[in-house]
Coordinates of C-alpha atoms in Angstrom, one line a residue:
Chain A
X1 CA 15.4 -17.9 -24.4
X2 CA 14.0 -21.3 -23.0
X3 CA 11.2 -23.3 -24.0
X4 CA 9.9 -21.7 -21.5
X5 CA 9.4 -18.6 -22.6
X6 CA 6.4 -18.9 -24.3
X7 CA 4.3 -20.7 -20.9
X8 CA 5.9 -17.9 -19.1
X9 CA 3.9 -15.0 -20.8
X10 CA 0.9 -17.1 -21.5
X11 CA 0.7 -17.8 -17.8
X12 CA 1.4 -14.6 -16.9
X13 CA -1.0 -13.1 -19.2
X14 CA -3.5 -15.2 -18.0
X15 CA -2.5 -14.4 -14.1
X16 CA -3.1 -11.0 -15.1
X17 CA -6.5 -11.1 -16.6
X18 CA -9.6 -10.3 -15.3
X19 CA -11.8 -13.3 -14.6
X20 CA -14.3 -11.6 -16.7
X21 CA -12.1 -11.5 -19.9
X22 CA -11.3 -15.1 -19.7
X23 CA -14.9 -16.2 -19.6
X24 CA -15.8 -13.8 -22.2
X25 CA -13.3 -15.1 -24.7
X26 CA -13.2 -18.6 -23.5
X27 CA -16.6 -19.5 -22.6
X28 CA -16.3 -22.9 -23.3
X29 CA -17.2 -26.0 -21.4
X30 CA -13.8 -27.6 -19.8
X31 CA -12.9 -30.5 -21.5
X32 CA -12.9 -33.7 -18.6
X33 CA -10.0 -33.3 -15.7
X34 CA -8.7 -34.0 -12.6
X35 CA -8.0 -31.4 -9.8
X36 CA -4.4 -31.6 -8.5
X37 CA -5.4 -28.7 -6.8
X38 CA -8.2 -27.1 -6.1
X39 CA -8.5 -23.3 -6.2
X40 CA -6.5 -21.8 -3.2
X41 CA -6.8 -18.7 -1.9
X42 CA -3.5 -17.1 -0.2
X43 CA -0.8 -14.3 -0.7
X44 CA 2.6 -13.2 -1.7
X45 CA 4.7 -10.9 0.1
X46 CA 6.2 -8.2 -2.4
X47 CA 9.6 -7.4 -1.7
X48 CA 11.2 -4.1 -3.0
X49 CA 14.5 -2.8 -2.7
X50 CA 15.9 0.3 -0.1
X51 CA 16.9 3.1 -2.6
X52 CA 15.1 0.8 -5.7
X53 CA 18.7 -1.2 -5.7
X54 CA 19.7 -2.2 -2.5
X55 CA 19.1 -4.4 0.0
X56 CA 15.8 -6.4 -0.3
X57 CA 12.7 -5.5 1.9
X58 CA 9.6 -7.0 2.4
X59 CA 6.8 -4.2 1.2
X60 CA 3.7 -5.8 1.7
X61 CA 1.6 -8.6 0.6
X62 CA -0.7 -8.8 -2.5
X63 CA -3.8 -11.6 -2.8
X64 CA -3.4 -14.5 -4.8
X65 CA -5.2 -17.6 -5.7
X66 CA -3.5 -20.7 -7.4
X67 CA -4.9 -23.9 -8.9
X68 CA -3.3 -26.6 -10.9
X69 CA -5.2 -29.1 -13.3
X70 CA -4.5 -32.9 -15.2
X71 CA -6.6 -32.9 -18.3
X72 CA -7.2 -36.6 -19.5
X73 CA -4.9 -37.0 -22.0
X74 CA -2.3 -36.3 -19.2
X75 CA -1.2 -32.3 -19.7
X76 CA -0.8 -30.4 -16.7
X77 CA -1.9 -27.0 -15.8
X78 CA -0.9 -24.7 -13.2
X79 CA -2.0 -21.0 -12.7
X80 CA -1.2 -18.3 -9.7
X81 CA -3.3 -15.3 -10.3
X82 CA -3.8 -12.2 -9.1
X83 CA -6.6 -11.6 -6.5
X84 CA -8.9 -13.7 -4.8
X85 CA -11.1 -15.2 -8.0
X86 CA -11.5 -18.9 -7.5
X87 CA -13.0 -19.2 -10.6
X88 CA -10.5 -17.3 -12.7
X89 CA -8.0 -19.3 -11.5
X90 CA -9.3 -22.3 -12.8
X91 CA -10.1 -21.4 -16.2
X92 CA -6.4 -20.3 -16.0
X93 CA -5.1 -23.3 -14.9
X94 CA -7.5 -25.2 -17.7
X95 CA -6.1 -22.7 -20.4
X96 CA -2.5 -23.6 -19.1
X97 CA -3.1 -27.5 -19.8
X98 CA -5.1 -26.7 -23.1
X99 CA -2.1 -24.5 -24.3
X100 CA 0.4 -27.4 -24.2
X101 CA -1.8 -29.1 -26.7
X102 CA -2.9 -29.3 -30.1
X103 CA -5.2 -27.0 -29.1
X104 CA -2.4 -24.5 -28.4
X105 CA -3.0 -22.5 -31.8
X106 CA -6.6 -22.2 -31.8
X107 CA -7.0 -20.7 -28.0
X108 CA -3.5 -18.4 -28.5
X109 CA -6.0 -16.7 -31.8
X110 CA -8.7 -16.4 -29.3
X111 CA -7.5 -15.6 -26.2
X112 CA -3.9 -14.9 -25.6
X113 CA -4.1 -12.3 -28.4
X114 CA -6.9 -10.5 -27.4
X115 CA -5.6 -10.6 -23.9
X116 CA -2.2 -9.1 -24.9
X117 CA -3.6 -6.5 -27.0
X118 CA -6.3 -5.5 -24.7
X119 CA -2.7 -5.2 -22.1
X120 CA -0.9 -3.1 -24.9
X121 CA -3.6 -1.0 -25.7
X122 CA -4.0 -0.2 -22.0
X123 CA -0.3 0.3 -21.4
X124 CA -0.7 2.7 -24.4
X125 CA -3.2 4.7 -23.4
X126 CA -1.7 5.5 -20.1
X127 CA 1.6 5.9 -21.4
X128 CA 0.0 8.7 -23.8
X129 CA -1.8 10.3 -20.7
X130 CA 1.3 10.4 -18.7
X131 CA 3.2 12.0 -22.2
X132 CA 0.3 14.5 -22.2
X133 CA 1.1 15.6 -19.2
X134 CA 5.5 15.9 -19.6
X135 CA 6.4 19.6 -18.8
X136 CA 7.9 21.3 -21.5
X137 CA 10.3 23.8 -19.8
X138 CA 11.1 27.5 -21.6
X139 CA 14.0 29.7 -20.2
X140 CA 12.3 33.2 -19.4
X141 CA 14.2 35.9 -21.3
X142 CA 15.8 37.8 -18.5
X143 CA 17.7 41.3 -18.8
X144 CA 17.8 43.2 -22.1
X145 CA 20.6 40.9 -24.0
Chain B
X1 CA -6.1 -4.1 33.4
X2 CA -9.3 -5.2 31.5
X3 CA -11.4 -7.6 33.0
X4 CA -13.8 -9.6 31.1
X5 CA -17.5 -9.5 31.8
X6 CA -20.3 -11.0 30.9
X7 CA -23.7 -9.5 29.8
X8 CA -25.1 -7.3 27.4
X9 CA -25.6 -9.5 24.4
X10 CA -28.9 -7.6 23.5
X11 CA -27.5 -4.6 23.9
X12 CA -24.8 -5.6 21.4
X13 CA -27.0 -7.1 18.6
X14 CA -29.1 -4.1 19.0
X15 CA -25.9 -2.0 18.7
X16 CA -25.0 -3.6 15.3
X17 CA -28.6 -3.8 14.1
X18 CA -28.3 0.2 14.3
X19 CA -25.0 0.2 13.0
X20 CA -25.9 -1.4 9.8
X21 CA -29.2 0.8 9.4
X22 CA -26.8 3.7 10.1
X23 CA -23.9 2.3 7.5
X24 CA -26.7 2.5 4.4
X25 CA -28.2 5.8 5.7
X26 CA -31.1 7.7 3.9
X27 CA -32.5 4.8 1.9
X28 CA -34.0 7.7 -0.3
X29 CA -30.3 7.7 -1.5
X30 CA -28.9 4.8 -4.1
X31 CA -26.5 2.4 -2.3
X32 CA -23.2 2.8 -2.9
X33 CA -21.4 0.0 -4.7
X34 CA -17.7 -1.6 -3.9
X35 CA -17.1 -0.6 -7.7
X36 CA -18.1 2.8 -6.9
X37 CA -16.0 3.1 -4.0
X38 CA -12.8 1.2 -5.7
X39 CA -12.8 3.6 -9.1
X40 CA -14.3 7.1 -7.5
X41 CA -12.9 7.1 -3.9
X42 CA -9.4 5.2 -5.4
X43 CA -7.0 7.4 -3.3
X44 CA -9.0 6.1 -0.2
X45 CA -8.5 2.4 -1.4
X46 CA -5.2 3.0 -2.0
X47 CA -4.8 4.1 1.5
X48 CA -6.1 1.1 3.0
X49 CA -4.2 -1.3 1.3
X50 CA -1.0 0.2 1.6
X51 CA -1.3 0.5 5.8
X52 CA -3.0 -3.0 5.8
X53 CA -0.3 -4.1 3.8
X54 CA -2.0 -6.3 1.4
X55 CA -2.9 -5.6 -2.4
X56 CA -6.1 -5.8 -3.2
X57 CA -8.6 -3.2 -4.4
X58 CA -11.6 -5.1 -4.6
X59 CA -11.4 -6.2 -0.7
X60 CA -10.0 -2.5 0.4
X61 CA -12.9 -1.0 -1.2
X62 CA -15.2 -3.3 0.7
X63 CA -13.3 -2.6 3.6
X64 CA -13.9 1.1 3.5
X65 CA -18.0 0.0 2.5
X66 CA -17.5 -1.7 5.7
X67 CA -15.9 0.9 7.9
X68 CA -18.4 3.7 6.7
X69 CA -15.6 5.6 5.1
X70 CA -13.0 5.0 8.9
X71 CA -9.7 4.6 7.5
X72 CA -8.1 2.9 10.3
X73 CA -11.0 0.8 10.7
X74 CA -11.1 -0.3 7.3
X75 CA -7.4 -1.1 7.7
X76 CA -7.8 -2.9 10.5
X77 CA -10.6 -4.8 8.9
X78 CA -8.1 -5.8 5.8
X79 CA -5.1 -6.5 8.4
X80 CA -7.7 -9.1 10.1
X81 CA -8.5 -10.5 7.2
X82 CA -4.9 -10.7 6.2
X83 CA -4.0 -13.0 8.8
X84 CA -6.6 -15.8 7.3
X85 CA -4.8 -15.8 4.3
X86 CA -2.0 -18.6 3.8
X87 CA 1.3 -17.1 2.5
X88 CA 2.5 -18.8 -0.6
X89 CA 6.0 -17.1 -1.0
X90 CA 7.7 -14.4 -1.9
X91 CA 7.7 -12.4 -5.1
X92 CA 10.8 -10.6 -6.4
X93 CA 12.0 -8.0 -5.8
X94 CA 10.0 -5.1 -7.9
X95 CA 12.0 -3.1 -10.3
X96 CA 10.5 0.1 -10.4
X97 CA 12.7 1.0 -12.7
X98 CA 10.4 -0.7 -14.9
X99 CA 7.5 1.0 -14.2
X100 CA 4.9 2.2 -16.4
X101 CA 5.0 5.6 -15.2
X102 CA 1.6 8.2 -15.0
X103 CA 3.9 10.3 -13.1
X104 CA 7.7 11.2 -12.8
X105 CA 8.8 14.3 -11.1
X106 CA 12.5 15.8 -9.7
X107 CA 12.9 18.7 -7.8
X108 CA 16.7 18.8 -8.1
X109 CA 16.7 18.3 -12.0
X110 CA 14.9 20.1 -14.5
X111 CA 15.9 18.7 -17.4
X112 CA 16.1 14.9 -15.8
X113 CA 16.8 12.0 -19.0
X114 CA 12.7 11.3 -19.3
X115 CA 10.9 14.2 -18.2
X116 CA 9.0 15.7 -15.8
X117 CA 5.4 14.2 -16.3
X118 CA 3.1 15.6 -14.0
X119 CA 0.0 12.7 -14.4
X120 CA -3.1 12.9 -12.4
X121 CA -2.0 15.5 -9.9
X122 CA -4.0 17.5 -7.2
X123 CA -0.9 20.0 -7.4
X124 CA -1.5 23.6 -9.5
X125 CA -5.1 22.9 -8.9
X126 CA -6.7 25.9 -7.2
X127 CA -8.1 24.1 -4.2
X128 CA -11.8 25.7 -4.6
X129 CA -14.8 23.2 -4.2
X130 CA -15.9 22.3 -7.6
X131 CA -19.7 22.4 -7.7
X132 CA -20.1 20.9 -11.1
X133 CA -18.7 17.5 -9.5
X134 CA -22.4 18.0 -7.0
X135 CA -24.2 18.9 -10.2
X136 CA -22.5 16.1 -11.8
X137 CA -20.9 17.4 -14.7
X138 CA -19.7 15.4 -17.8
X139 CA -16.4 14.4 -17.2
X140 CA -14.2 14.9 -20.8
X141 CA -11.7 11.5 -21.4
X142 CA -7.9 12.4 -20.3
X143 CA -5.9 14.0 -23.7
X144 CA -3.3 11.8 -24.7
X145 CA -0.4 12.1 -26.6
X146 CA 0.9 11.4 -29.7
X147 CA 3.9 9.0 -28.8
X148 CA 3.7 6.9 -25.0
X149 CA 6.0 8.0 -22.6
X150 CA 9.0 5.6 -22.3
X151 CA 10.0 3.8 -19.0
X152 CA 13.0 6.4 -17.7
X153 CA 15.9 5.4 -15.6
X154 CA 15.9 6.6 -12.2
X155 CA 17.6 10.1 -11.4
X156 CA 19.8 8.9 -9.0
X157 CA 21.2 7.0 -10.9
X158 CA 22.9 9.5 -13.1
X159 CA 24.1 10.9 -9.7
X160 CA 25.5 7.2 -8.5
X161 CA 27.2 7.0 -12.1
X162 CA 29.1 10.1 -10.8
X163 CA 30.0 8.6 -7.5
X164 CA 28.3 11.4 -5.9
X165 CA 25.2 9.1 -4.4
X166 CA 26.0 6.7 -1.7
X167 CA 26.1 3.3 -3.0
X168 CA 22.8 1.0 -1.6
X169 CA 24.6 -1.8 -0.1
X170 CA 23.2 -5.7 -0.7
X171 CA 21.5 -7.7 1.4
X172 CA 22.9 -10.2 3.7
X173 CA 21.0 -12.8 5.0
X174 CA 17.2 -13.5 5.5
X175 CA 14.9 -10.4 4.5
X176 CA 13.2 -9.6 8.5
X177 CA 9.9 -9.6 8.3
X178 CA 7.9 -7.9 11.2
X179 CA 4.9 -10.0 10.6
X180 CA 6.2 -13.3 11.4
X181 CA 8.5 -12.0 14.2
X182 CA 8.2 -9.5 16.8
X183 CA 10.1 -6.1 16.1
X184 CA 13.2 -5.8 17.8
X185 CA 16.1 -3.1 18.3
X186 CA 18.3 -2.3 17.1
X187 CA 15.7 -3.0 14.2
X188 CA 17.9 -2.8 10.5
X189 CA 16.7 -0.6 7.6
X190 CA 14.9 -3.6 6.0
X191 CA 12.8 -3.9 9.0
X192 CA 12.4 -0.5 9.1
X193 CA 10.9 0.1 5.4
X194 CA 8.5 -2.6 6.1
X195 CA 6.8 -0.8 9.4
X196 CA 7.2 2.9 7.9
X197 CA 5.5 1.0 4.7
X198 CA 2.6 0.2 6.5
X199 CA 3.0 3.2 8.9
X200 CA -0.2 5.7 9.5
X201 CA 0.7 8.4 7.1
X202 CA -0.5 11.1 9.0
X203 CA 2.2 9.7 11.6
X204 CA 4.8 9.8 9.4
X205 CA 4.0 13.5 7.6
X206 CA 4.1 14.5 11.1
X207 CA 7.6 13.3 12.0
X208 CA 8.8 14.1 8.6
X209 CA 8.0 17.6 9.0
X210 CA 9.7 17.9 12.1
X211 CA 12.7 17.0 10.7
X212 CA 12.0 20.0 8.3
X213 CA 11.5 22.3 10.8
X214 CA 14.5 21.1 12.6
X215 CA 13.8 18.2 15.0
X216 CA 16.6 16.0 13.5
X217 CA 18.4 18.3 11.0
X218 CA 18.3 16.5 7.3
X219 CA 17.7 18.9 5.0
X220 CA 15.8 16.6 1.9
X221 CA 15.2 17.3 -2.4
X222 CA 12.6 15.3 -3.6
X223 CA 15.4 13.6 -6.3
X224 CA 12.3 11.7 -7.8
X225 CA 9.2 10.7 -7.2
X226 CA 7.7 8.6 -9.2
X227 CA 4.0 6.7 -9.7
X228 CA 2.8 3.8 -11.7
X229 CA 2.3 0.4 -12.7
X230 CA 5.2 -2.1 -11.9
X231 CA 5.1 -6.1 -13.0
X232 CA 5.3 -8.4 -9.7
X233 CA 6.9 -11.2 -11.0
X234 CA 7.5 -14.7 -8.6
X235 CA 9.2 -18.3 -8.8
X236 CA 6.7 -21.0 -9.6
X237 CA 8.6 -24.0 -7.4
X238 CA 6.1 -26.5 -9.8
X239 CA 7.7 -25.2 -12.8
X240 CA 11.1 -23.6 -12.2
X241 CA 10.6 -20.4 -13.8
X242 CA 9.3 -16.8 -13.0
X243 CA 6.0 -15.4 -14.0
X244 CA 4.5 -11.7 -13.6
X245 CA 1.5 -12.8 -12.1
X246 CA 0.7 -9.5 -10.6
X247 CA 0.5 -5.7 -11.7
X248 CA 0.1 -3.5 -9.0
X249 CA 0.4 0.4 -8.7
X250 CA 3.6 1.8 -6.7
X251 CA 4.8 5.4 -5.5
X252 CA 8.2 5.6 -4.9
X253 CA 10.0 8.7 -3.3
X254 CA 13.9 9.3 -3.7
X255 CA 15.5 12.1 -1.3
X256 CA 18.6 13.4 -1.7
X257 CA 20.3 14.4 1.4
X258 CA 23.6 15.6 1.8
X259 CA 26.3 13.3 3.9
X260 CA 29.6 15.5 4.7
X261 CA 31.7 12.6 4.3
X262 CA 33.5 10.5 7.0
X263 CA 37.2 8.8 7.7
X264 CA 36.3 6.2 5.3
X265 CA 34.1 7.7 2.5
X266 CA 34.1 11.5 0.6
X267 CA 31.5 13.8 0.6
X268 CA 28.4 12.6 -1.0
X269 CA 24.6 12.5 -1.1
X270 CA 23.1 10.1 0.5
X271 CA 18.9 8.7 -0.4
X272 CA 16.1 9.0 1.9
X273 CA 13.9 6.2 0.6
X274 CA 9.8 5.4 0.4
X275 CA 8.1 2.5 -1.4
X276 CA 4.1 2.7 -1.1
X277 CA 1.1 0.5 -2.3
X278 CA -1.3 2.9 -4.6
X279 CA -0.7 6.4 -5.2
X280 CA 0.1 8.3 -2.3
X281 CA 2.7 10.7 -2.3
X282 CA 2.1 12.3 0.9
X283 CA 3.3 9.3 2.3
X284 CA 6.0 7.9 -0.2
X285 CA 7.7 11.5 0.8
X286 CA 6.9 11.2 4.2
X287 CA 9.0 7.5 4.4
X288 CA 11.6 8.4 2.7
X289 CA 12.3 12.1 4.9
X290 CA 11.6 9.6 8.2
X291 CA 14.1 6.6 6.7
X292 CA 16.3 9.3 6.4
X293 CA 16.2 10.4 9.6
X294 CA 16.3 7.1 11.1
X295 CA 19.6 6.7 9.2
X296 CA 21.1 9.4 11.4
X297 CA 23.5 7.4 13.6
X298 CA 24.6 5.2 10.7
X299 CA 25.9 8.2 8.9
X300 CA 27.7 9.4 11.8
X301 CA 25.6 12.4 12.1
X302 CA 24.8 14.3 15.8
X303 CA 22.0 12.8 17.0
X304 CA 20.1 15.4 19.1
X305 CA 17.6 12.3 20.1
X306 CA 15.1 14.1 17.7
X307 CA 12.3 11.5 17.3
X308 CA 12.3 11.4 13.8
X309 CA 15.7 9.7 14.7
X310 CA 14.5 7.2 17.2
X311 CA 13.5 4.3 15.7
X312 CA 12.3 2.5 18.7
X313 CA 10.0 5.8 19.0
X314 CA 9.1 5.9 15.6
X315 CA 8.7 1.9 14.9
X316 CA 6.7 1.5 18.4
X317 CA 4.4 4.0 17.7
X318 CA 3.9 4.3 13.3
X319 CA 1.5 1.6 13.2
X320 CA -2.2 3.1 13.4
X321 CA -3.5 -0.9 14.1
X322 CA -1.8 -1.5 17.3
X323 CA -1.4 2.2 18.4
X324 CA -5.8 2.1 18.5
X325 CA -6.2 -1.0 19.4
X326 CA -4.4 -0.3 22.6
X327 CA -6.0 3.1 22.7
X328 CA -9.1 2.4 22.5
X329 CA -9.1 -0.7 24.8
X330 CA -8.8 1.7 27.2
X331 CA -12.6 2.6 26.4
X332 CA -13.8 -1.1 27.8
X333 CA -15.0 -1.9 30.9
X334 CA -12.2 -1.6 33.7
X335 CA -14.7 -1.6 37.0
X336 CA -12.4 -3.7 39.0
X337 CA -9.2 -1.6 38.6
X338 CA -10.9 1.6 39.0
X339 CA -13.1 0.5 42.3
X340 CA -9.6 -0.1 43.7
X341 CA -8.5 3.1 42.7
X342 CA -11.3 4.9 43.8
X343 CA -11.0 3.0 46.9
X344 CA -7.2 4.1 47.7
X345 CA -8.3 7.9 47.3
X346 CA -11.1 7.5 49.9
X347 CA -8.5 5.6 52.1
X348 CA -5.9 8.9 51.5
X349 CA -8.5 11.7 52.1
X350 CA -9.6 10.0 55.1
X351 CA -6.2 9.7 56.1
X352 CA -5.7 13.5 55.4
X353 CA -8.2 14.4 57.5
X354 CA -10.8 15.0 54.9
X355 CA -13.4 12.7 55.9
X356 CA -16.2 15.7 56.1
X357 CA -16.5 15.5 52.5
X358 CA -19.6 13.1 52.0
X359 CA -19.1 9.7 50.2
X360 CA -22.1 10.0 47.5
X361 CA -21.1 6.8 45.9
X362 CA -22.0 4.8 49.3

């Protein structure tokens, strides 16, 4: 574990999100900043391995946009989120900045734990379809024994 | 050889006018909407991003809007765009391992550590037109379960703990990438993943089935084949650390082929392997029969110049963008070259004597 840890799964959380979810739970107005940079489309080329272990390959690319923000009391944020949502990316980068400070404990109440329940409960739900549909397997009685 | 021209530009706006009237149709009928398209027609979607090799259902869905349902047109729509985008890096690797499954089947195990879990499958259905999906019929919520289904190890795995699967050797080197640098023979199995991963399925069911029927003998098992949601995760240079930025939906196909052993190794099996964007089986099994193939010379095997094992036949010719493009630019105007050639087969008839036949065109 590293301090890190914690901005880790907050940003990825975040990266993850739909842009609608952020501005539903955090509609509010950004508090003043500075752009270090402004929202910016691109992609990633996703690599997977040959046989799932071996030798890396390069799979395809997926769409990203990235951001990164200096709120005025100096705390940086950066975010690289999925898809091509400039404004999702900024509310993420924002959130990123705002989470390294004292507002940390009221915006991970209102929006990181939604966020990461909403992602459980989702998880859940398809991991109990997917169970649903596990084959239970019966040996046929064969001959007269 | 094409030669440009010049002309027609009413012609052409005219054309597109008509093709956008055409695109929305009977106007008696509700448009349909990207959202539609991306969560109704999602095998589609997935179909487009995994041959234009770039994740992104929102943009394949407009794509397919777009191309009035073509495929390859909406591919080549998304590959175009593609090439706009700048390329921030590189993710990791993606550990399917990992994956949130919805499905998880083996044909050479039946009692494989995790299950068979069949998810949202076309197979056992009956294949008869359902009418109630015309009439529109309410559609019940899927049954779930009482306990989620674990992540499971992969099958072969339990095989390689035996020694009986062929190890996958590491990488060495920079990972080739065929969009940055022209493919090239003899083109390694990293190379060769990416093309067959943005190959034109029905390409590669094709030449996987000859291999089944004997063009390139490789007789496969699906070991596993597996579809759901894996984590991308990549290196944020600003911060130093990893994040899973990403979630993206993978089918992955596993064959098990058997190798008869060489000089230097015993018998084993050796892996077929496929690795596809969306859910799209066809083609995961399709890859990994064709990687298979291509792997031919590497195991020593007797190649019978099948051309499921020719890579330079199978690479050249498995992506659907450039095999149209140069397809169809055979369909543009080419006056020049065929005025000559008409030209040479008036000079040869007249030459052969066969003048009396009347030159219409003159």
């Amino acid at each position: 574990m590293t301090e890190s840890d914690p901005r880790r799964a907050w940003m990825g959380l975040l990266a993850r999100a739909k842009g609608v979810q952020l501005d539903r739970l955090w509609p509010d107005a950004p508090p003043p900043f500075d752009w270090l940079r402004r929202p910016d489309q691109g992609s990633m080329m996703v690599q997977g391995r040959a046989g799932a272990v071996g030798a890396a390959f390069n799979l395809g690319e997926v769409t990203v946009t990235r951001a990164s923000v200096r709120l005025a009391c100096g705390s940086v944020g950066h975010a690289l989120v999925q898809g091509l949502d400039a404004r999702k990316a900024e509310r993420a980068a924002l959130l990123d900045a705002l989470l390294q400070t004292q507002a940390h404990d009221d915006l991970a109440a209102r929006v990181l734990k939604p966020l990461r329940m909403a992602e459980a409960e989702a998880r859940e739900a398809r991991a109990k379809r997917a169970a649903a549909t596990k084959v239970d397997f019966f040996t046929m009685a064969r001959g007269d024994a | 050889m094409y030669v440009a021209v010049k002309g027609g530009a009413r012609a052409i706006a005219n054309a597109h006018a008509w093709l956008d009237a055409a695109r929305r149709g009977d106007r008696d009928v509700p448009e349909l909407g990207t959202d539609q398209i991306r969560e109704q027609l999602a095998l589609a979607v997935d179909r487009v991003m995994a041959e234009g090799s770039l994740y992104d259902p929102d943009l394949a869905a407009l794509a397919l809007k777009q191309a009035r349902g073509d495929t390859i047109e909406a591919v080549f729509l998304i590959r175009a765009y593609r090439t706009t985008l700048p390329r921030f890096g590189v993710t990791l690797p993606v550990q399917t391992d990992k994956m949130d499954l919805s499905r998880r089947i083996s044909a050479t195990y039946k009692d494989a550590p995790g299950g068979q879990v069949l998810g949202p499958t076309f197979d056992y259905t009956h294949r008869l037109l359902d009418f109630g999906l015309a009439a529109g019929r309410e559609v019940p919520p899927a049954r779930q379960a009482d306990t989620a289904l674990d992540p499971a190890p992969h099958i072969l795995s339990h095989l390689g703990g035996e020694g009986l699967m062929q190890a996958e050797p590491e990488g060495a080197g920079a990972v080739p990438d065929l969009t940055r640098d022209p493919l090239e023979f003899p083109a390694e199995r990293a190379l060769r993943l990416q093309a067959l991963a943005r190959g034109d399925e029905g390409f590669l069911l094709s030449l996987a089935y000859s291999t089944q029927r004997g063009y390139g003998r490789n007789h496969a098992f699906v070991g596993e084949l597996r579809i759901g949601t894996v984590r991308v995760s990549a290196q944020l240079p600003e911060l130093g650390f990893d994040i899973e930025f990403a979630e993206i939906v993978l089918t992955e196909c596993e064959s098990v082929n058997q190798f008869q052993g060489s000089k230097t190794e015993p018998a084993q099996f050796t892996r077929g392997y496929g690795l596809v964007f969306g859910q799209s089986e066809r083609k995961a099994i399709s890859m990994a029969l064709v990687d298979r193939a291509l792997r031919a010379e590497e195991m020593g095997e007797d190649v019978s110049g099948a051309p499921a094992q020719d890579a330079e036949f199978v690479l050249s010719h498995c992506d659907n963008i450039q095999s149209s493009g140069f397809l169809e630019h055979i369909k543009l105007p080419h006056y020049v070259d065929f005025q000559a050639e008409l030209e040479l087969v008036r000079k040869m008839r007249r030459a052969a004597g066969a003048d009396a036949v009347p030159d219409a065109a003159e």
